[in-house]
Coordinates of C-alpha atoms and ligand atoms in Angstrom, one line a residue:
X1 CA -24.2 57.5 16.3
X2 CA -26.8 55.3 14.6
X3 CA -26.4 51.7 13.7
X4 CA -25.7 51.6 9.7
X5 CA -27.6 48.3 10.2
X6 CA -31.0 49.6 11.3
X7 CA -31.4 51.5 7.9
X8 CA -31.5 47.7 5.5
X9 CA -29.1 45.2 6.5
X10 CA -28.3 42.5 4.3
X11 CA -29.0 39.2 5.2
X12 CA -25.9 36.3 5.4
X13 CA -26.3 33.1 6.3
X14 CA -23.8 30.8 7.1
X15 CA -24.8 26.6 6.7
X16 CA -22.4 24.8 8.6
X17 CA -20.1 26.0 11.6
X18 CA -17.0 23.5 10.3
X19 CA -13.8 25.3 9.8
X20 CA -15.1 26.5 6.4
X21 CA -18.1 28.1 7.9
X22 CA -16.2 29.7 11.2
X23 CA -13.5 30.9 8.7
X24 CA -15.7 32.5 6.1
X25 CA -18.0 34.2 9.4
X26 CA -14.6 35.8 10.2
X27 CA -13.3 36.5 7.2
X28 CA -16.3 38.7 6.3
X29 CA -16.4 40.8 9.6
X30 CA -13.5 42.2 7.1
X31 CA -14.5 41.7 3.8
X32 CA -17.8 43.6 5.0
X33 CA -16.4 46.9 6.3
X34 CA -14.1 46.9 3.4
X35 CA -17.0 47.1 0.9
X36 CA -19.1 49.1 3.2
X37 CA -21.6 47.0 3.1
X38 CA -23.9 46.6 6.6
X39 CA -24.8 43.2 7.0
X40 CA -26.1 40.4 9.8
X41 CA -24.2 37.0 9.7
X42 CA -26.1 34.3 10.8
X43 CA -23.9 30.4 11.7
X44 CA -26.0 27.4 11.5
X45 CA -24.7 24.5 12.8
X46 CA -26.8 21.0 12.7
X47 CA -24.5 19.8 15.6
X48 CA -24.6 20.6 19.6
X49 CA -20.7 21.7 19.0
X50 CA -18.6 24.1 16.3
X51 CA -16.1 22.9 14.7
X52 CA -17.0 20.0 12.4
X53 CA -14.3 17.4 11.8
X54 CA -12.3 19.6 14.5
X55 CA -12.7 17.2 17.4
X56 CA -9.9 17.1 20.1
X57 CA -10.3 15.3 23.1
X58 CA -8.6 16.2 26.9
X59 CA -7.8 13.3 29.0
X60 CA -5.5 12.5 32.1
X61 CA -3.1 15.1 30.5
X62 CA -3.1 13.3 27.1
X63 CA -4.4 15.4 24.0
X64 CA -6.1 13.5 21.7
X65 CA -7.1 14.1 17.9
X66 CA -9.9 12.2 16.6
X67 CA -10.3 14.4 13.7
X68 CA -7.3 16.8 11.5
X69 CA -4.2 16.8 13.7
X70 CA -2.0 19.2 11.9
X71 CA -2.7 21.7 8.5
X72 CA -0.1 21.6 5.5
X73 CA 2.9 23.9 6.3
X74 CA 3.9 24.7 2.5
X75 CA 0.5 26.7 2.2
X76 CA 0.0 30.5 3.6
X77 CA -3.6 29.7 4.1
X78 CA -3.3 27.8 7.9
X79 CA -0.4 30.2 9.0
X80 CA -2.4 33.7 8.1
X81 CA -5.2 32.5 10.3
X82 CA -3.8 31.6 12.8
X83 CA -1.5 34.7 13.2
X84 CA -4.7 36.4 12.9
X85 CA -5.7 34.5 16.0
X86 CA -3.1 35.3 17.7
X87 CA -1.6 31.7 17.6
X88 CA 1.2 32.1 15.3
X89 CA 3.9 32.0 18.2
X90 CA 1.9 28.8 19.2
X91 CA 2.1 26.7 16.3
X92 CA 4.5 23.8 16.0
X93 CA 5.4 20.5 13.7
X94 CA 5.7 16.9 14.5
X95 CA 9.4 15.9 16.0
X96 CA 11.6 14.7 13.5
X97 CA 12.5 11.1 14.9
X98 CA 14.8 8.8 14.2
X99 CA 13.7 5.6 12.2
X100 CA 10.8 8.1 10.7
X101 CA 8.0 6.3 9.3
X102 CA 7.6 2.8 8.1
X103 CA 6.0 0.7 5.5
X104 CA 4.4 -2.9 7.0
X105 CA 5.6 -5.1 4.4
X106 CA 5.2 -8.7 4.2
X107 CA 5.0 -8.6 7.7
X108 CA 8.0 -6.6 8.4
X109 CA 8.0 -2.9 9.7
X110 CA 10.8 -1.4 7.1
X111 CA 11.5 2.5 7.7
X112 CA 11.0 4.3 4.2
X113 CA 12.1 7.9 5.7
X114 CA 15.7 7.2 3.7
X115 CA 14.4 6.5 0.5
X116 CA 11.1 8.6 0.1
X117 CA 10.9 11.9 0.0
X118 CA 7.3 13.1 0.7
X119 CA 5.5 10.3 -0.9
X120 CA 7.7 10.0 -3.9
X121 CA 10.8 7.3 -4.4
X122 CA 13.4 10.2 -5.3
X123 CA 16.2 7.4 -3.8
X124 CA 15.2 4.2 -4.6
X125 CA 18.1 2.8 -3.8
X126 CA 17.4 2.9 0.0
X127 CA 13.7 1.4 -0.9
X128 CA 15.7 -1.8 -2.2
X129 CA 18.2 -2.5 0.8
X130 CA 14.9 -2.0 3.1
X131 CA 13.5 -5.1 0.7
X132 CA 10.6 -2.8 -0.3
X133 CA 11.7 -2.1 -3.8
X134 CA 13.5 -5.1 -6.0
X135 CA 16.1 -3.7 -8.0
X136 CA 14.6 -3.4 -11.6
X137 CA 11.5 -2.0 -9.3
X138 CA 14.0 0.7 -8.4
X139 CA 15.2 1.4 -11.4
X140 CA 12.0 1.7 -13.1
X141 CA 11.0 4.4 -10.7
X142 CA 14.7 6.3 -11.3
X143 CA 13.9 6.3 -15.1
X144 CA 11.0 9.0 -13.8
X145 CA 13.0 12.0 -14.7
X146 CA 13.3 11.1 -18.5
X147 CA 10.4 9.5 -18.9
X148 CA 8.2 12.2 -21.5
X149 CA 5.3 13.7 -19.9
X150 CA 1.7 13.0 -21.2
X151 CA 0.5 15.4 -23.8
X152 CA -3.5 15.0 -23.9
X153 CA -4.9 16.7 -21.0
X154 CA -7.8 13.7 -20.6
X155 CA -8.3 12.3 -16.9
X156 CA -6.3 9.8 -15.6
X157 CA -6.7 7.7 -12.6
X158 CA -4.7 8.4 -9.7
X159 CA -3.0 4.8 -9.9
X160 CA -3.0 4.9 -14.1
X161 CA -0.9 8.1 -13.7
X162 CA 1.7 7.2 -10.8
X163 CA 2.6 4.0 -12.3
X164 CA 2.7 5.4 -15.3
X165 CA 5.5 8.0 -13.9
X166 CA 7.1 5.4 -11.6
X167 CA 6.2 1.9 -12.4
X168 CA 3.8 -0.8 -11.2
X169 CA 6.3 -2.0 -8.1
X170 CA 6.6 2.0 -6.7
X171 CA 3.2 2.1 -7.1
X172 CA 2.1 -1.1 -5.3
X173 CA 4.6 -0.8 -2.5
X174 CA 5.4 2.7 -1.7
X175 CA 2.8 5.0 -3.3
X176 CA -0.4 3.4 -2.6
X177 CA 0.4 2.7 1.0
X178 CA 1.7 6.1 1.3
X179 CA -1.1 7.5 0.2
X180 CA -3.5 5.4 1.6
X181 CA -5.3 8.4 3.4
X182 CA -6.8 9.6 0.3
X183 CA -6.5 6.9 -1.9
X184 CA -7.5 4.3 0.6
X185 CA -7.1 1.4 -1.9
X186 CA -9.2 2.8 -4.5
X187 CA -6.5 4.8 -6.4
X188 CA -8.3 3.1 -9.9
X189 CA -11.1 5.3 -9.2
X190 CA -9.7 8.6 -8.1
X191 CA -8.9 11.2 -11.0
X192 CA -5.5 12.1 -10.8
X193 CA -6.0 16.0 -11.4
X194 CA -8.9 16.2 -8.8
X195 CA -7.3 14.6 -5.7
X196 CA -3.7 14.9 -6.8
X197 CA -3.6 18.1 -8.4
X198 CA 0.0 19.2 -7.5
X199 CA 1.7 16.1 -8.9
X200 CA -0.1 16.3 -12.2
X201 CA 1.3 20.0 -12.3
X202 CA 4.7 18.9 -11.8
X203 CA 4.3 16.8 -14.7
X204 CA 2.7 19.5 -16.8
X205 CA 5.4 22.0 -15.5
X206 CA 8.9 20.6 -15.4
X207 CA 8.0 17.1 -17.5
X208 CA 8.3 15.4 -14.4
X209 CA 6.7 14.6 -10.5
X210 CA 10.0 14.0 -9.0
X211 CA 11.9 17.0 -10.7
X212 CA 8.6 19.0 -9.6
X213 CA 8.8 17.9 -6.2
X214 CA 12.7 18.5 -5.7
X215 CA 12.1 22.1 -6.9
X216 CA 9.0 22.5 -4.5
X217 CA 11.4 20.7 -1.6
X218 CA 14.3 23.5 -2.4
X219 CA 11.6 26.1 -1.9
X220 CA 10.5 25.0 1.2
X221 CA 14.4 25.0 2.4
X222 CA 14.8 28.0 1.3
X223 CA 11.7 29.7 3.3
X224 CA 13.1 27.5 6.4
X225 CA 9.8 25.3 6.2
X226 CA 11.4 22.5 4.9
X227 CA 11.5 20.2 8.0
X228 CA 7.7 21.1 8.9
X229 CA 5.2 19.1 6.7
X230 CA 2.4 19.8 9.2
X231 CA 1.8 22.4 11.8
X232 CA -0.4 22.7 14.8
X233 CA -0.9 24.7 17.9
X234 CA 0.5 23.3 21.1
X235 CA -2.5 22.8 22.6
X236 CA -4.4 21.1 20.0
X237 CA -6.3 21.8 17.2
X238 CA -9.4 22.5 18.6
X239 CA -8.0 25.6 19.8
X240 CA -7.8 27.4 16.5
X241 CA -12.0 26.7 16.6
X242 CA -12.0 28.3 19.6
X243 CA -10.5 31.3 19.1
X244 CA -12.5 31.6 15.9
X245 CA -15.5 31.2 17.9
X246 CA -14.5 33.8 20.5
X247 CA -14.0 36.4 17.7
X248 CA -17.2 35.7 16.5
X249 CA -19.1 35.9 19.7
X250 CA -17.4 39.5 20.3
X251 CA -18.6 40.7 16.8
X252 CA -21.5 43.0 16.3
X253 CA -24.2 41.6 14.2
X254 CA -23.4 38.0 14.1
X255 CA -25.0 34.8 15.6
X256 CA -23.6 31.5 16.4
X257 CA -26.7 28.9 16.7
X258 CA -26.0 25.4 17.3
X259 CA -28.1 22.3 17.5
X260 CA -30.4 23.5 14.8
X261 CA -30.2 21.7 11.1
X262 CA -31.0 23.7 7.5
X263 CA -33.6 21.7 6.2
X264 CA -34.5 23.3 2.8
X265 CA -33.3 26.6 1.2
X266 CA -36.2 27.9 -1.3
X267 CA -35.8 30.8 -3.4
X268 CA -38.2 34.1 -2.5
X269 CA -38.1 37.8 -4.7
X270 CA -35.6 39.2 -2.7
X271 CA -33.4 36.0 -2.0
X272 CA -33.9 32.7 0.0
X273 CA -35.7 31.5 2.6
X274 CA -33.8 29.2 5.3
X275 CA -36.0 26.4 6.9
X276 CA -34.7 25.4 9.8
X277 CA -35.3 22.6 12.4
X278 CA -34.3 22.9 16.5
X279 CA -35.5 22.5 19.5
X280 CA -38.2 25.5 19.0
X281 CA -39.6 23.3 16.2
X282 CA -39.7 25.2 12.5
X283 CA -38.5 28.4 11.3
X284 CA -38.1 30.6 8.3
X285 CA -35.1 32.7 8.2
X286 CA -34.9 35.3 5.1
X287 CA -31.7 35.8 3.9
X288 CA -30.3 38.1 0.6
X289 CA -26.9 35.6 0.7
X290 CA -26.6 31.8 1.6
X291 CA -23.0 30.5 1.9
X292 CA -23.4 26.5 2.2
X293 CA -20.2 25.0 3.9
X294 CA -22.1 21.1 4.8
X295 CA -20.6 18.5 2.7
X296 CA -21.9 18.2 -0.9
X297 CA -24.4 15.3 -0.3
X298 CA -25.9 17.2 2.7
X299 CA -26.0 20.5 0.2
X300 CA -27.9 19.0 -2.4
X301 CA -30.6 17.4 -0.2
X302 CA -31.5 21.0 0.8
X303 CA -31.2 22.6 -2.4
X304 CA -32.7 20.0 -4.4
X305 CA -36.2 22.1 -4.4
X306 CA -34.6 25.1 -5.5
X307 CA -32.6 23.4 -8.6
X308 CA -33.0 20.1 -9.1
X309 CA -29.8 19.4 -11.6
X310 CA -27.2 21.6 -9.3
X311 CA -28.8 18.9 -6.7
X312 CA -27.6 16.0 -9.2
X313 CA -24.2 17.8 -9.3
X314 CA -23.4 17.9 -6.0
X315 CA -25.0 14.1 -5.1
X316 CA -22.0 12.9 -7.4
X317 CA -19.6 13.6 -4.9
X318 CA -19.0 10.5 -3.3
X319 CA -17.5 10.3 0.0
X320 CA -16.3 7.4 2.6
X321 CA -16.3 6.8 6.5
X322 CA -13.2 6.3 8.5
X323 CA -12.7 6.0 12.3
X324 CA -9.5 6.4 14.5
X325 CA -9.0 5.7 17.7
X326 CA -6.3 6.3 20.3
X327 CA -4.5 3.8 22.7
X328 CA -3.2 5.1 26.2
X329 CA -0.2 3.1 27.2
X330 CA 2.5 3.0 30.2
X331 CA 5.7 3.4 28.2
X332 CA 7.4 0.7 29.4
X333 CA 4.3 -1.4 28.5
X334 CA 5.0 0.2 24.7
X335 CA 9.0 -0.4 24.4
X336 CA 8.6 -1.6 20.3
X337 CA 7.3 2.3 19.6
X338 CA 10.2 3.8 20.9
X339 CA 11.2 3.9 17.2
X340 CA 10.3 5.7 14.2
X341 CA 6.8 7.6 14.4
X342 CA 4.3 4.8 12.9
X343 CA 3.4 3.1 9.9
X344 CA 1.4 2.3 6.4
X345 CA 0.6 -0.8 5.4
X346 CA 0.9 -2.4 2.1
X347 CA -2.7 -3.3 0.7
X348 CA -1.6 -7.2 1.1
X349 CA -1.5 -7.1 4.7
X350 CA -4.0 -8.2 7.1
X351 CA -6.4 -6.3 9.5
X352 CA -8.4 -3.7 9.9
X353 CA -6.2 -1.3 10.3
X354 CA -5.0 0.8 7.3
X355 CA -1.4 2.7 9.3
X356 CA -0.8 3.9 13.0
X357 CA 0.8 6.9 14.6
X358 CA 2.8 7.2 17.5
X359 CA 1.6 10.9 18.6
X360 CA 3.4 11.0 21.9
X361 CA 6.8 10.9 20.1
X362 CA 5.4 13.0 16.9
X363 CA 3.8 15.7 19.1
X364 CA 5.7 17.5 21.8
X365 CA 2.8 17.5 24.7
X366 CA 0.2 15.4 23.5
X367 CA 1.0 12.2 26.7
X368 CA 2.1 13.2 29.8
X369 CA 5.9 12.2 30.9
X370 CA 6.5 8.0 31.3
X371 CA 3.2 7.2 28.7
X372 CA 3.0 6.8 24.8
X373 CA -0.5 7.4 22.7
X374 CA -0.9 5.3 19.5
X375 CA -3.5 6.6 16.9
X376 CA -5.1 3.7 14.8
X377 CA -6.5 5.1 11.1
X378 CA -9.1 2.7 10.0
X379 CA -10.1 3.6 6.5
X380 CA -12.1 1.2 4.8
X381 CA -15.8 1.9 4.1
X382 CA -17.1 -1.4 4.6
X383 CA -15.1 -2.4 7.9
X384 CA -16.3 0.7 9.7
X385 CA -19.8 0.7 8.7
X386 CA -20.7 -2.5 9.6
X387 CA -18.6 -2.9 13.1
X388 CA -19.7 -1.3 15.7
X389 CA -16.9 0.9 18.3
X390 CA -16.3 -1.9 20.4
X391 CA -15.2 -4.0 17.0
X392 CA -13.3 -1.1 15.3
X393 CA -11.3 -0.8 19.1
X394 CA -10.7 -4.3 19.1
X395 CA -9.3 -4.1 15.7
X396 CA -6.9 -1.6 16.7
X397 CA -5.8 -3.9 19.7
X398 CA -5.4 -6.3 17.7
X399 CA -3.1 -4.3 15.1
X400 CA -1.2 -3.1 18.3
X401 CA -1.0 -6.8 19.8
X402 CA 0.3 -8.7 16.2
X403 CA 1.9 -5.9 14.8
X404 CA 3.9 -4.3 17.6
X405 CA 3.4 -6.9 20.2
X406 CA 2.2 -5.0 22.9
X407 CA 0.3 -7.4 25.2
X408 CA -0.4 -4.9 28.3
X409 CA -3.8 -3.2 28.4
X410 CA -4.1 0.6 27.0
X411 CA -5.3 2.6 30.2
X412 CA -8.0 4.3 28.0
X413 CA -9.0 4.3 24.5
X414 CA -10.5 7.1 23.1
X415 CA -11.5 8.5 19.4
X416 CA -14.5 8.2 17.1
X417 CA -16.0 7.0 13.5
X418 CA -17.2 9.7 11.3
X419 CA -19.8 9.0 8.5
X420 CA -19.1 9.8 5.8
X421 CA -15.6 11.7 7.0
X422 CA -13.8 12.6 3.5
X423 CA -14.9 13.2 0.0
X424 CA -13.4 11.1 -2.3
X425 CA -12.7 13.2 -5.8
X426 CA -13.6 9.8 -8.3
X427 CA -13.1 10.1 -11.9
X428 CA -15.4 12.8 -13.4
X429 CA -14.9 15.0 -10.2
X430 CA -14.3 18.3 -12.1
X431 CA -16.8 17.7 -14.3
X432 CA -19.0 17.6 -11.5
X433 CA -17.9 20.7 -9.9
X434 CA -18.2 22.7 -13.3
X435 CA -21.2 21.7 -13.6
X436 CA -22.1 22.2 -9.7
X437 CA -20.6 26.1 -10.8
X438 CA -22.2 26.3 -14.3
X439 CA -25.5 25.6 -12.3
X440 CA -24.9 27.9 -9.2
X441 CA -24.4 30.9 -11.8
X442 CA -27.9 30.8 -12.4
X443 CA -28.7 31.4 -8.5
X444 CA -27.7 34.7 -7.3
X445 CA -26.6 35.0 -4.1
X446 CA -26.1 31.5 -3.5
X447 CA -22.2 30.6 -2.6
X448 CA -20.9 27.0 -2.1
X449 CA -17.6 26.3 -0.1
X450 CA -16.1 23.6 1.7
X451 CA -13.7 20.6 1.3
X452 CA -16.2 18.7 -1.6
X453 CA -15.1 20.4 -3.8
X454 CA -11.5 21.9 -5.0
X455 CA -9.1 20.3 -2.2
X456 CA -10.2 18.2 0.8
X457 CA -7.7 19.3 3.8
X458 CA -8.1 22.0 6.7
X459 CA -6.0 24.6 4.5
X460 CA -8.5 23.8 1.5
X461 CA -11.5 23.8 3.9
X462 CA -9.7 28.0 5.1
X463 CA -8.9 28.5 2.1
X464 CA -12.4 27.8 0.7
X465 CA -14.2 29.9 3.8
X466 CA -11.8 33.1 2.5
X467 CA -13.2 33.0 -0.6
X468 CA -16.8 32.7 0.4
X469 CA -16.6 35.5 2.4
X470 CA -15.1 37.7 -0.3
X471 CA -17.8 36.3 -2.6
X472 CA -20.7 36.4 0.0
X473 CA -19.5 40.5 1.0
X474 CA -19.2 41.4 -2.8
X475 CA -22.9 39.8 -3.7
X476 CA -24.1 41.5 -1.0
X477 CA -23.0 44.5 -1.7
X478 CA -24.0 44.3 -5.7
X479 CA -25.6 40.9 -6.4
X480 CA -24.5 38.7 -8.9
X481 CA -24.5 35.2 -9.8
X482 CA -23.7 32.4 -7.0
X483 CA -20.3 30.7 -7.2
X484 CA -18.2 27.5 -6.4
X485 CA -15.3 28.3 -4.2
Ligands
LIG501 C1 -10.2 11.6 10.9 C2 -9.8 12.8 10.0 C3 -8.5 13.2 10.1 C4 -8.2 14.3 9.3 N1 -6.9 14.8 9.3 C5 -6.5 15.9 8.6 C6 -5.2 16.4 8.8 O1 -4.4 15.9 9.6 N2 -4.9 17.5 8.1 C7 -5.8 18.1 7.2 O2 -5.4 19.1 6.5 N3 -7.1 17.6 7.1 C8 -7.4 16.5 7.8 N4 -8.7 16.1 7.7 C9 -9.7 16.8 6.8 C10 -10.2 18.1 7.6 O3 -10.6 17.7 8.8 C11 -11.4 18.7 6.8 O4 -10.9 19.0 5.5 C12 -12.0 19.9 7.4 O5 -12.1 19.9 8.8 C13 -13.4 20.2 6.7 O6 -14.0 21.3 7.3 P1 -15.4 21.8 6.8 O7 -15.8 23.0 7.6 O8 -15.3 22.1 5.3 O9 -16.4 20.6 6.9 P2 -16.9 20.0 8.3 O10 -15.9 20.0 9.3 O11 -17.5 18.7 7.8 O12 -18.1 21.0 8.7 C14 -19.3 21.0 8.0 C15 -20.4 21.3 9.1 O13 -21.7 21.4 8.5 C16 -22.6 20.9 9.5 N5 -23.9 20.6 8.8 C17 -24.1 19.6 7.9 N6 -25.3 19.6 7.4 C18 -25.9 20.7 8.0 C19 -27.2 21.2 8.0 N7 -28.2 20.7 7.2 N8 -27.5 22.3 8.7 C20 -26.6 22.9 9.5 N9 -25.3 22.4 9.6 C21 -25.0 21.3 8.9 C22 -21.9 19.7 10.0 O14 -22.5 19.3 11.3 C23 -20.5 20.2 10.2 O15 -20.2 20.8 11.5 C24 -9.1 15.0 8.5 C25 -10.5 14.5 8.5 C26 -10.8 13.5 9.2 C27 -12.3 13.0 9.3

């Protein structure tokens, strides 16, 4: 039989092997034969590793996660890979435990788990016996439900629109902590529809975010998903990378190169030429379709030649660093954690530290039998790039000393910064990314995917590499203008 690819294979390359990148390489091993279309796929990945933010560390039986530790459970997206993986009988969800999560507080852990409901204060009442809420606070956020939703569809601030629904004291003492890993005290800045699109469509829908989120809640009871906010396989998340990887180094006609960076993508007659930089030195790849999964910043350094005010578009995606890091601990060194699962802290408090995890008691398997692991979240641009690991450790000790007065010494500490780590959709965000899309149009065969743009998390980022490969099979098959996904 001869190869349908020595006749004139198309050309795909890949930039970035994150789960975006992996996921859209898989994806169009089927999106390919289903369009008939022969085709090389090409991975390039800047790093010595796949897998991006994916970053779980083995230790003295402990599994650690310095990058995503779970995926959202509500979506199909992490599910229907993984059961194409083969890891759907592997996946499972945090231990429900009791005491749940807390709010620090003026300097009091107080457990919000009976008065919050996701993130939202659907029984305020709770909130005020816990001293978190005062009682006209409470009722403020109770008058939610009747409160008219907004008309004009203009862009509001994240904050603007939740204390508009639930009032200034919600806001301040439940919401903003709670959502401290994507607002990360800057909830003035963030548009509302851009990094909290599902609560602004409960407004639009039902005329209200709690009435929204009870409905979605019922749903999720209904499909038995109702206890399991996250999922994640046993053996930690890394291993949905390498089963990806696996699949991909079985595959016919695609190549996995790591340690070598995309340094400029420049348009040619036929398509693009792919600069690269490794240890051979230069090279020139030619390719008919280039998917770019790297983070918007790092997209519009290399495109930037090819069209300067898509390269404008994508620079106004701002993003911010964050580190955690992990404490090892005897668990009779660690009594105070034996309750609840970890904490947020209101923006008032002191430290460093922005909330804290207990993943041995969260995560069936993650510390061996007799030891507890506490993850530290530090989320504030400035503090962690200008201290250096040993400060941001000592930070976290220091959270773990005051806070939960643990004086023993962790037997290890392990974890890592990343900068920049998340994209922070600002005000003006979908303005940006219609224009990012008004501008790729113009460039066929160019397709942009990833977490920068339309939904930061590892379902977004699968999500995201789906449609790039549907995109990247069908403009190789036919051409056609480049796309936004
Ligand atoms: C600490 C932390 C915790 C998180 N926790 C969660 C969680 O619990 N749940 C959740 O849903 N999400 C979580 N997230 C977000 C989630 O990890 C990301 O949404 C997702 O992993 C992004 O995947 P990606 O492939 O789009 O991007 P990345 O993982 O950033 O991959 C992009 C890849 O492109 C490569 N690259 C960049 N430039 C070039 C170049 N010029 N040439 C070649 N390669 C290049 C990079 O090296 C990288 O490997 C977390 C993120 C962090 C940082």
């Amino acid at each position: 039989m001869t190869d349908p690819l020595a006749s004139d294979p198309r050309q795909i390359v890949i930039v970035g092997g994150g789960i975006t990148g992996l996921t859209a390489a898989f994806r169009l091993i089927d999106s390919l034969s289903e369009t008939g279309v022969a085709a090389t796929i090409t991975v390039i990945e800047r790093d010595d590793r796949l897998g991006g933010k994916f970053f779980t560390i083995r230790r003295e039986g402990f599994i650690i996660e310095a990058g995503p530790e779970g995926f959202v459970a509500a979506a199909p997206e992490g599910y229907e890979l993984c059961a194409d993986l083969g890891l759907a009988d592997q996946l499972q969800s945090p231990k429900r435990v009791h005491g749940g999560s807390s709010i620090l507080f003026k300097g009091k852990l107080r457990p919000i788990t009976q008065g919050v409901t996701d993130i939202l204060p659907l029984r305020p009442g709770a909130l005020v016996a816990e001293g978190i809420l005062s009682p006209s606070g409470a009722l403020r956020a109770m008058l939610e439900p009747f409160l008219p939703p907004r008309k004009d569809g203009s862009e509001e601030s994240l904050g603007a629109f939740l204390r508009r629904r639930f009032g200034d004291e919600a806001w301040w003492n439940v919401l903003e902590p709670l959502l401290g890993g994507i607002a990360g005290g800057e909830g003035d800045t963030l548009s509302a529809p851009a990094a909290a699109p599902g609560l602004v469509a409960f407004e639009r829908q039902f005329g209200s975010v709690s009435v929204g989120a009870r409905k979605q809640k019922a749903r999720l009871e209904e499909l038995g998903k109702a206890d399991a906010t996250l999922v994640a396989p046993r053996e930690g998340m890394d291993v949905i990378i390498t089963r990806l990887v696996a699949r991909l180094s079985d595959a016919p006609h695609v190549t996995l190169r790591t340690g070598v960076a995309v340094e400029e993508i420049a348009r040619t007659p036929r398509g693009f030429d792919v600069v690269t930089r490794g240890p051979a030195g230069f090279e020139r790849l030619s390719a008919d379709v280039v998917v770019v999964t790297a983070p918007a910043f790092e997209a519009a350094e290399r495109l930037r030649q090819l069209d300067a005010p898509l390269a404008e578009a994508l620079a106004g995606v701002r993003f911010r660093s964050m580190a955690t890091f992990s404490f090892a601990f005897r668990a009779e060194d660690a009594p105070k954690i034996l309750a609840g699962t970890g904490y947020v802290k209101h923006s008032r408090e002191r430290g460093a530290v922005n909330s804290m995890t207990w993943d041995s008691i969260r995560w069936e398997g993650h510390a061996p039998e007799g030891y507890a692991l506490l993850r530290a979240f530090l989320s504030d641009d400035q503090v962690v790039e200008h201290s250096s690991d040993d400060e941001l450790i000592a930070f976290g000790l220091e959270e773990i000393r005051n806070v939960l007065r643990i004086s023993a010494d962790p037997i290890f500490v392990a974890g890592r910064r990343w900068s920049p780590a998340l994209p922070r959709y600002t005000l003006g965000h979908l303005e940006r990314v219609a224009a990012a899309e008004r501008r790729a149009a113009a460039i066929p065969g160019l397709v942009l995917a990833g977490t920068s743009y339309n939904g930061r998390g590892v379902v977004d980022a699968i999500r995201s590499g789906t449609e790039a490969a549907k995109a990247a099979a069908a403009l190789a098959a036919a051409g056609g203008p480049g796309v936004v996904v």
